[in-house]
Amino acid sequence: MKNDALVERVDPLPIAECERAETLLADLLSGSDELAALISRHGDAKALLKAAFLETPYLRDLSLRDPKRLLTLLGKSPEDRLSDILRQATELAEHALEDPDLMERLRLLKQEAALLIALADLGQVWSVETVTRALSDFADAVVRTALCQALRREAQRGTLLFDDDADLQAASGLIVLAMGKHGAHELNYSSDIDLIVFYEAMRVPIAEGAEIQRVMVRVVQHVVKLCQERTEHGYVFRVDLRLRPDPGSTAVAISTDAALQYYEALGQNWERAAFIKARIIAGDDRAGEAFLKELQPFVWRKHMDFVAVRDVHAMKRQTHLHKGHGKIAMEGHNVKLGRGGIREIEFFVQTQQLIAGGRNADLRARATVTMLKRLSGAGWITVDTAETLTGHYGFLRRLEHRIQMRRDEQSHVLPKDPEQFAALGRLMGFNEDQAFRSALATCLESVAAHYARLFEDDQDLGVGEGALVFAGDKDDAETLKTLESLGFQNAVQVSGIVRGWHKGHYRSTRTERARSVLTAMTPHLISAFSETADPDRALFAFDAFLKSLPAGIQLFSLLNANPHLLSLIAQVMGSAPRLSSTIARAPHVFDALLEPAFFGSLPSVAMLRDQLSASLSEASDYQDVLDRVRVFTQEQQFLIGTRFLSGTVSTLETQALYTTLADVVVERLFEEVRLELERQHGKIGGGDATVLAMGKLGSCEMTPTSDLDLIVIYDAPNGLTQSDGRRPLPVSQYYTRLTQRFVSALSAPTGKGIAYEVDFRLRPSGKAGPLASPLSAFELYQREQAWTWEHAALTRARPVGGGEVLRSKLADVVRSALTAVRDPKKIADDLADMNSRIHEAKPASSIWDIKTAPGGLTDIEFLVQYWQLVLADRNDAILSTHTGRALKNLAQAGLADPDDIAVLSRSYEIYSALLQIVRLCYEGEGNFEEAPEELKTRLCQIAEVPDLARLKAELMNSQQAVRVIFNRVLGVSGEGSASSPDLVSGATQP
């Protein structure tokens, strides 16, 4: 039978509109006498084609595009033809084609495969298992070929080094896993393909100097392009990479080491369930097999895991609530996610696999139907249940395919239009609409009943052995005991707050859907808060957050689906009062946790620019631009702070991230303001302007609360008097107007708050000087008029934004000013006087005043500025805007006592880290001795000391040591004025 041609094996389908169906078929046959002759000899095939053309525009279009292709498909065995298609797709990997040629050939093969598989499916020639296997096999071949192409391109670039006769995939160290239905060989007709890509770093033949992750990401992006980019021939497969670890914050290719660490520390039960179907389809098979073997303990627990059942059920319950699939319906029902749908059968199988698969390796198969048989064989379900669900699964998968093949849409929703609904029934082989509806209802109700029985003992509320009940008007006595046992000091108050959530007292909990999801996640919330040092504080902060939310369903669903975010928000609420209040004031910042690079690689300048550009591209007007910039800034600042608090980034990385963010915002807003000004007043021909970043921005040492110390510098051609617009402005007024609008764009409050506070007092002549300075005037001022404190401030100056030529000129001016010969004693006297004034104006209240305490951060900064001002004329390599790097430069140049530099560098590291924590967690100066325990632990971690007492002792020692160095180097005796300083304490005089 399998050797017979497809045309001889198909069954007919019912047809509603015979006349139109005849017309559509005639259009096709008019282009091919051979096809017309073939169809005329096979009545069943003719009936099938008429029904297919009438009800499935996609198949009709594929046939009309190439009647000869249809003739070939009908005239051959479908098994043989599929083998030919797979062979051709695979052989494409052996040829060094250009991307457009390869993409065209893959897409034409996809068209042929899609038409063949659909006809074999509609004509009842192939079973559901054969259909899904054919789709999956074709996807495998496409991905392998695309990967070969991407690897070959990297080899041509010289970033990957393969032997001449190497199997590119086997030698790549890259692992491509098919997940979901693709991994189980159950791909549906118009499905995305779910992939996860890892790489074994030690096996990747990376070239020297090439960045391995960047290369691997580029390979994956190339594969995605080859598969899903739409051309005149359509696409092959849409690719979904979101099943990888923490997809909102990780790259599309992840090292196996990073992946294993993630799954070990943060892996969730839904990810365990996903890996049941994981299958290596491309790349380095040996590396892939080793990775999956190492991952087995995560997926398959040694002990029966009944907790996983509740987790998976919670996922399904969330799907019902969030997607609106809680009831069985006909028109508009989702046959995949809806009640009684495909997902319930899959979850029915997967939950029992998670429970028992660790002890019984026979229960680890990927395919749903196979597993139903094995579960019945192992006694987990009855034979009748297995046979019933197998039949329903086949029915629903066939129905899913017919929904999708009508227009090649990834849809699982039944039509709402009665005529289209009946047409779908005919594609299923039903002559009568009522018969189709009856069969569908029986199927959905039966699946829903079996699924419900699996979870009939599931309890919605409870933590461990304790009860958590928040219904009714009174506190539940057992619930109060549970709360107290979990560490809550005010159990009655906590119970009342939570009962208020469920009664809809806040806007965020007023809808039934929001309350239902919140109820489901409440035990997890309570548990997460109980693990913080101060559970009551954490819950009260979360309550304030809920009170400020305009709506809650999206956040609750997000937290319900991402338990690691629950732990994170609990940590923030319990440990960081300032971050908690930030969330309460601007709840949208919490969305930032899903933005790129939260747990993975840090966002680059390019990534932040792209994200900001993507947001601003949707702005409706200039005001919307300003609002979007504020939202972007707040979200990214929150994201950076959360990273630092959770320990995923270092102090130096945190400084750099805050600075990079500010750079991107300054650069983009400066450009937006310039464009807005040009629209009104034209351009200054040949002119340009840039922003000179000073202070913490200039030194790349930003904290969460740093303002922006800025100076705007411009350069215009001599003799040019005004701009060239319809409303021209004089040059100086033009750049003054630019600066005023720029300041407003950054700091003027809008409905979304501000982006940054701005300080322009460091410009030449301070408040008395113009807002924008010509480059020539700035150079003259620095050379002839600037005070010592202004030159000290200049040690942190760097240009941001504007044209490269002007930035380069300005950098030269700054370097020239800093390398001028100076009187060391005058500089020492001036800086010592400035330092004394600062300490008098802002006396430190305790050693925890990191900046202003004697021997604190300010003293280190003055020392570095002193050395740079008096030594840069001899060796300008010591110059760096960043205090920590400047200390290293001084050490490498041998221009300062190595012991002094060691003390200052260690103290700088501790001070910088503590300052980040202070600015992140507190509105003012923090009292760390009264901080939550988790915050104390984090403080000790970053200072690399065992406890707070040791940290306090080290801080006192550091401040004393720094102050001694400060007094000695700047010639300060006691608290008095400076005397003759040592130029370089202990160093060899040049």
GROMACS .gro file of C-alpha atoms in nm, residues 328-519:
model
  192
  328ILE     CA    1  -1.592   2.453   2.720
  329ALA     CA    2  -1.746   2.624   2.421
  330MET     CA    3  -1.783   2.563   2.050
  331GLU     CA    4  -1.733   2.879   1.844
  332GLY     CA    5  -1.418   3.058   1.951
  333HIS     CA    6  -1.292   2.777   2.175
  334ASN     CA    7  -0.917   2.720   2.186
  335VAL     CA    8  -0.852   2.353   2.110
  336LYS     CA    9  -0.497   2.377   2.242
  337LEU     CA   10  -0.514   2.590   2.557
  338GLY     CA   11  -0.885   2.576   2.633
  339ARG     CA   12  -1.062   2.347   2.877
  340GLY     CA   13  -1.056   1.990   2.750
  341GLY     CA   14  -0.793   2.079   2.489
  342ILE     CA   15  -0.461   1.939   2.371
  343ARG     CA   16  -0.262   2.102   2.652
  344GLU     CA   17  -0.466   1.922   2.918
  345ILE     CA   18  -0.377   1.585   2.767
  346GLU     CA   19  -0.010   1.687   2.751
  347PHE     CA   20  -0.013   1.812   3.110
  348PHE     CA   21  -0.197   1.496   3.216
  349VAL     CA   22   0.096   1.297   3.082
  350GLN     CA   23   0.380   1.528   3.185
  351THR     CA   24   0.277   1.569   3.548
  352GLN     CA   25   0.281   1.194   3.597
  353GLN     CA   26   0.613   1.171   3.419
  354LEU     CA   27   0.757   1.429   3.658
  355ILE     CA   28   0.621   1.232   3.955
  356ALA     CA   29   0.740   0.888   3.851
  357GLY     CA   30   0.998   0.934   3.575
  358GLY     CA   31   1.285   0.967   3.819
  359ARG     CA   32   1.228   0.612   3.943
  360ASN     CA   33   1.109   0.456   3.619
  361ALA     CA   34   1.316   0.539   3.311
  362ASP     CA   35   1.052   0.378   3.090
  363LEU     CA   36   0.829   0.678   3.166
  364ARG     CA   37   1.064   0.932   3.006
  365ALA     CA   38   0.949   0.907   2.646
  366ARG     CA   39   0.875   1.231   2.459
  367ALA     CA   40   0.566   1.142   2.254
  368THR     CA   41   0.228   1.189   2.420
  369VAL     CA   42   0.059   0.879   2.270
  370THR     CA   43   0.358   0.661   2.353
  371MET     CA   44   0.349   0.784   2.710
  372LEU     CA   45  -0.023   0.716   2.749
  373LYS     CA   46   0.045   0.353   2.662
  374ARG     CA   47   0.341   0.333   2.899
  375LEU     CA   48   0.153   0.497   3.185
  376SER     CA   49  -0.122   0.240   3.151
  377GLY     CA   50   0.135  -0.039   3.129
  378ALA     CA   51   0.298   0.084   3.451
  379GLY     CA   52  -0.036   0.103   3.628
  380TRP     CA   53  -0.050   0.480   3.663
  381ILE     CA   54  -0.367   0.504   3.453
  382THR     CA   55  -0.617   0.248   3.328
  383VAL     CA   56  -0.603   0.098   2.982
  384ASP     CA   57  -0.943   0.254   2.913
  385THR     CA   58  -0.814   0.601   3.009
  386ALA     CA   59  -0.510   0.559   2.786
  387GLU     CA   60  -0.718   0.447   2.487
  388THR     CA   61  -0.979   0.719   2.541
  389LEU     CA   62  -0.723   1.001   2.568
  390THR     CA   63  -0.526   0.862   2.273
  391GLY     CA   64  -0.840   0.883   2.059
  392HIS     CA   65  -0.919   1.233   2.179
  393TYR     CA   66  -0.560   1.344   2.124
  394GLY     CA   67  -0.573   1.227   1.764
  395PHE     CA   68  -0.907   1.401   1.708
  396LEU     CA   69  -0.786   1.731   1.853
  397ARG     CA   70  -0.454   1.723   1.667
  398ARG     CA   71  -0.631   1.660   1.335
  399LEU     CA   72  -0.867   1.946   1.417
  400GLU     CA   73  -0.574   2.172   1.506
  401HIS     CA   74  -0.408   2.098   1.172
  402ARG     CA   75  -0.721   2.183   0.979
  403ILE     CA   76  -0.760   2.513   1.161
  404GLN     CA   77  -0.403   2.599   1.066
  405MET     CA   78  -0.382   2.472   0.709
  406ARG     CA   79  -0.674   2.689   0.600
  407ARG     CA   80  -0.455   3.000   0.595
  408ASP     CA   81  -0.120   2.879   0.732
  409GLU     CA   82  -0.185   3.058   1.060
  410GLN     CA   83  -0.059   2.951   1.401
  411SER     CA   84  -0.409   2.952   1.542
  412HIS     CA   85  -0.585   2.704   1.766
  413VAL     CA   86  -0.918   2.885   1.786
  414LEU     CA   87  -1.235   2.744   1.636
  415PRO     CA   88  -1.417   2.984   1.398
  416LYS     CA   89  -1.690   3.201   1.543
  417ASP     CA   90  -1.871   3.221   1.213
  418PRO     CA   91  -2.122   2.930   1.187
  419GLU     CA   92  -2.051   2.872   0.816
  420GLN     CA   93  -1.677   2.854   0.872
  421PHE     CA   94  -1.735   2.629   1.171
  422ALA     CA   95  -1.934   2.390   0.956
  423ALA     CA   96  -1.664   2.405   0.687
  424LEU     CA   97  -1.408   2.298   0.944
  425GLY     CA   98  -1.632   2.005   1.033
  426ARG     CA   99  -1.637   1.898   0.668
  427LEU     CA  100  -1.255   1.906   0.661
  428MET     CA  101  -1.277   1.667   0.956
  429GLY     CA  102  -1.495   1.437   0.747
  430PHE     CA  103  -1.836   1.523   0.897
  431ASN     CA  104  -2.127   1.566   0.657
  432GLU     CA  105  -2.348   1.718   0.925
  433ASP     CA  106  -2.255   2.016   1.139
  434GLN     CA  107  -2.440   1.879   1.441
  435ALA     CA  108  -2.250   1.552   1.425
  436PHE     CA  109  -1.924   1.744   1.430
  437ARG     CA  110  -2.038   1.955   1.725
  438SER     CA  111  -2.148   1.647   1.916
  439ALA     CA  112  -1.818   1.467   1.858
  440LEU     CA  113  -1.620   1.776   1.956
  441ALA     CA  114  -1.821   1.834   2.274
  442THR     CA  115  -1.783   1.470   2.377
  443CYS     CA  116  -1.407   1.492   2.321
  444LEU     CA  117  -1.356   1.817   2.515
  445GLU     CA  118  -1.575   1.715   2.807
  446SER     CA  119  -1.408   1.377   2.836
  447VAL     CA  120  -1.056   1.528   2.835
  448ALA     CA  121  -1.158   1.791   3.091
  449ALA     CA  122  -1.304   1.524   3.318
  450HIS     CA  123  -0.993   1.306   3.305
  451TYR     CA  124  -0.772   1.608   3.369
  452ALA     CA  125  -0.986   1.726   3.662
  453ARG     CA  126  -0.973   1.382   3.826
  454LEU     CA  127  -0.594   1.393   3.815
  455PHE     CA  128  -0.599   1.709   4.030
  456GLU     CA  129  -0.908   1.645   4.236
  457ASP     CA  130  -0.705   1.636   4.560
  458ASP     CA  131  -0.517   1.957   4.482
  459GLN     CA  132  -0.539   2.226   4.750
  460ASP     CA  133  -0.528   2.585   4.638
  461LEU     CA  134  -0.409   2.730   4.966
  462GLY     CA  135  -0.144   2.618   5.209
  463VAL     CA  136   0.227   2.635   5.285
  464GLY     CA  137   0.395   2.318   5.406
  465GLU     CA  138   0.186   2.167   5.682
  466GLY     CA  139   0.006   2.490   5.768
  467ALA     CA  140  -0.322   2.629   5.640
  468LEU     CA  141  -0.357   2.966   5.475
  469VAL     CA  142  -0.720   3.068   5.445
  470PHE     CA  143  -0.814   3.430   5.385
  471ALA     CA  144  -1.184   3.398   5.304
  472GLY     CA  145  -1.463   3.552   5.512
  473ASP     CA  146  -1.468   3.851   5.742
  474LYS     CA  147  -1.279   3.700   6.034
  475ASP     CA  148  -0.927   3.574   6.081
  476ASP     CA  149  -0.883   3.200   6.057
  477ALA     CA  150  -0.720   3.072   6.375
  478GLU     CA  151  -0.510   2.808   6.196
  479THR     CA  152  -0.395   3.066   5.945
  480LEU     CA  153  -0.274   3.296   6.223
  481LYS     CA  154  -0.074   3.008   6.369
  482THR     CA  155   0.077   2.937   6.028
  483LEU     CA  156   0.176   3.301   5.980
  484GLU     CA  157   0.338   3.314   6.323
  485SER     CA  158   0.527   2.993   6.255
  486LEU     CA  159   0.658   3.150   5.934
  487GLY     CA  160   0.807   3.442   6.124
  488PHE     CA  161   0.538   3.712   6.089
  489GLN     CA  162   0.523   3.927   6.403
  490ASN     CA  163   0.183   4.086   6.330
  491ALA     CA  164  -0.016   3.788   6.210
  492VAL     CA  165  -0.355   3.953   6.264
  493GLN     CA  166  -0.255   4.262   6.066
  494VAL     CA  167  -0.104   4.048   5.790
  495SER     CA  168  -0.419   3.835   5.770
  496GLY     CA  169  -0.636   4.145   5.748
  497ILE     CA  170  -0.424   4.290   5.467
  498VAL     CA  171  -0.436   3.970   5.262
  499ARG     CA  172  -0.812   3.932   5.316
  500GLY     CA  173  -0.842   4.288   5.186
  501TRP     CA  174  -0.660   4.189   4.868
  502HIS     CA  175  -0.909   3.912   4.804
  503LYS     CA  176  -1.202   4.146   4.868
  504GLY     CA  177  -1.088   4.381   4.593
  505HIS     CA  178  -1.014   4.686   4.809
  506TYR     CA  179  -0.751   4.809   4.562
  507ARG     CA  180  -0.779   4.892   4.193
  508SER     CA  181  -0.531   4.616   4.117
  509THR     CA  182  -0.754   4.351   4.278
  510ARG     CA  183  -1.099   4.464   4.172
  511THR     CA  184  -1.146   4.223   3.884
  512GLU     CA  185  -1.241   3.864   3.950
  513ARG     CA  186  -0.959   3.742   3.727
  514ALA     CA  187  -0.699   3.942   3.921
  515ARG     CA  188  -0.829   3.816   4.254
  516SER     CA  189  -0.833   3.456   4.131
  517VAL     CA  190  -0.471   3.467   4.014
  518LEU     CA  191  -0.364   3.650   4.331
  519THR     CA  192  -0.541   3.387   4.542
   0.00000   0.00000   0.00000
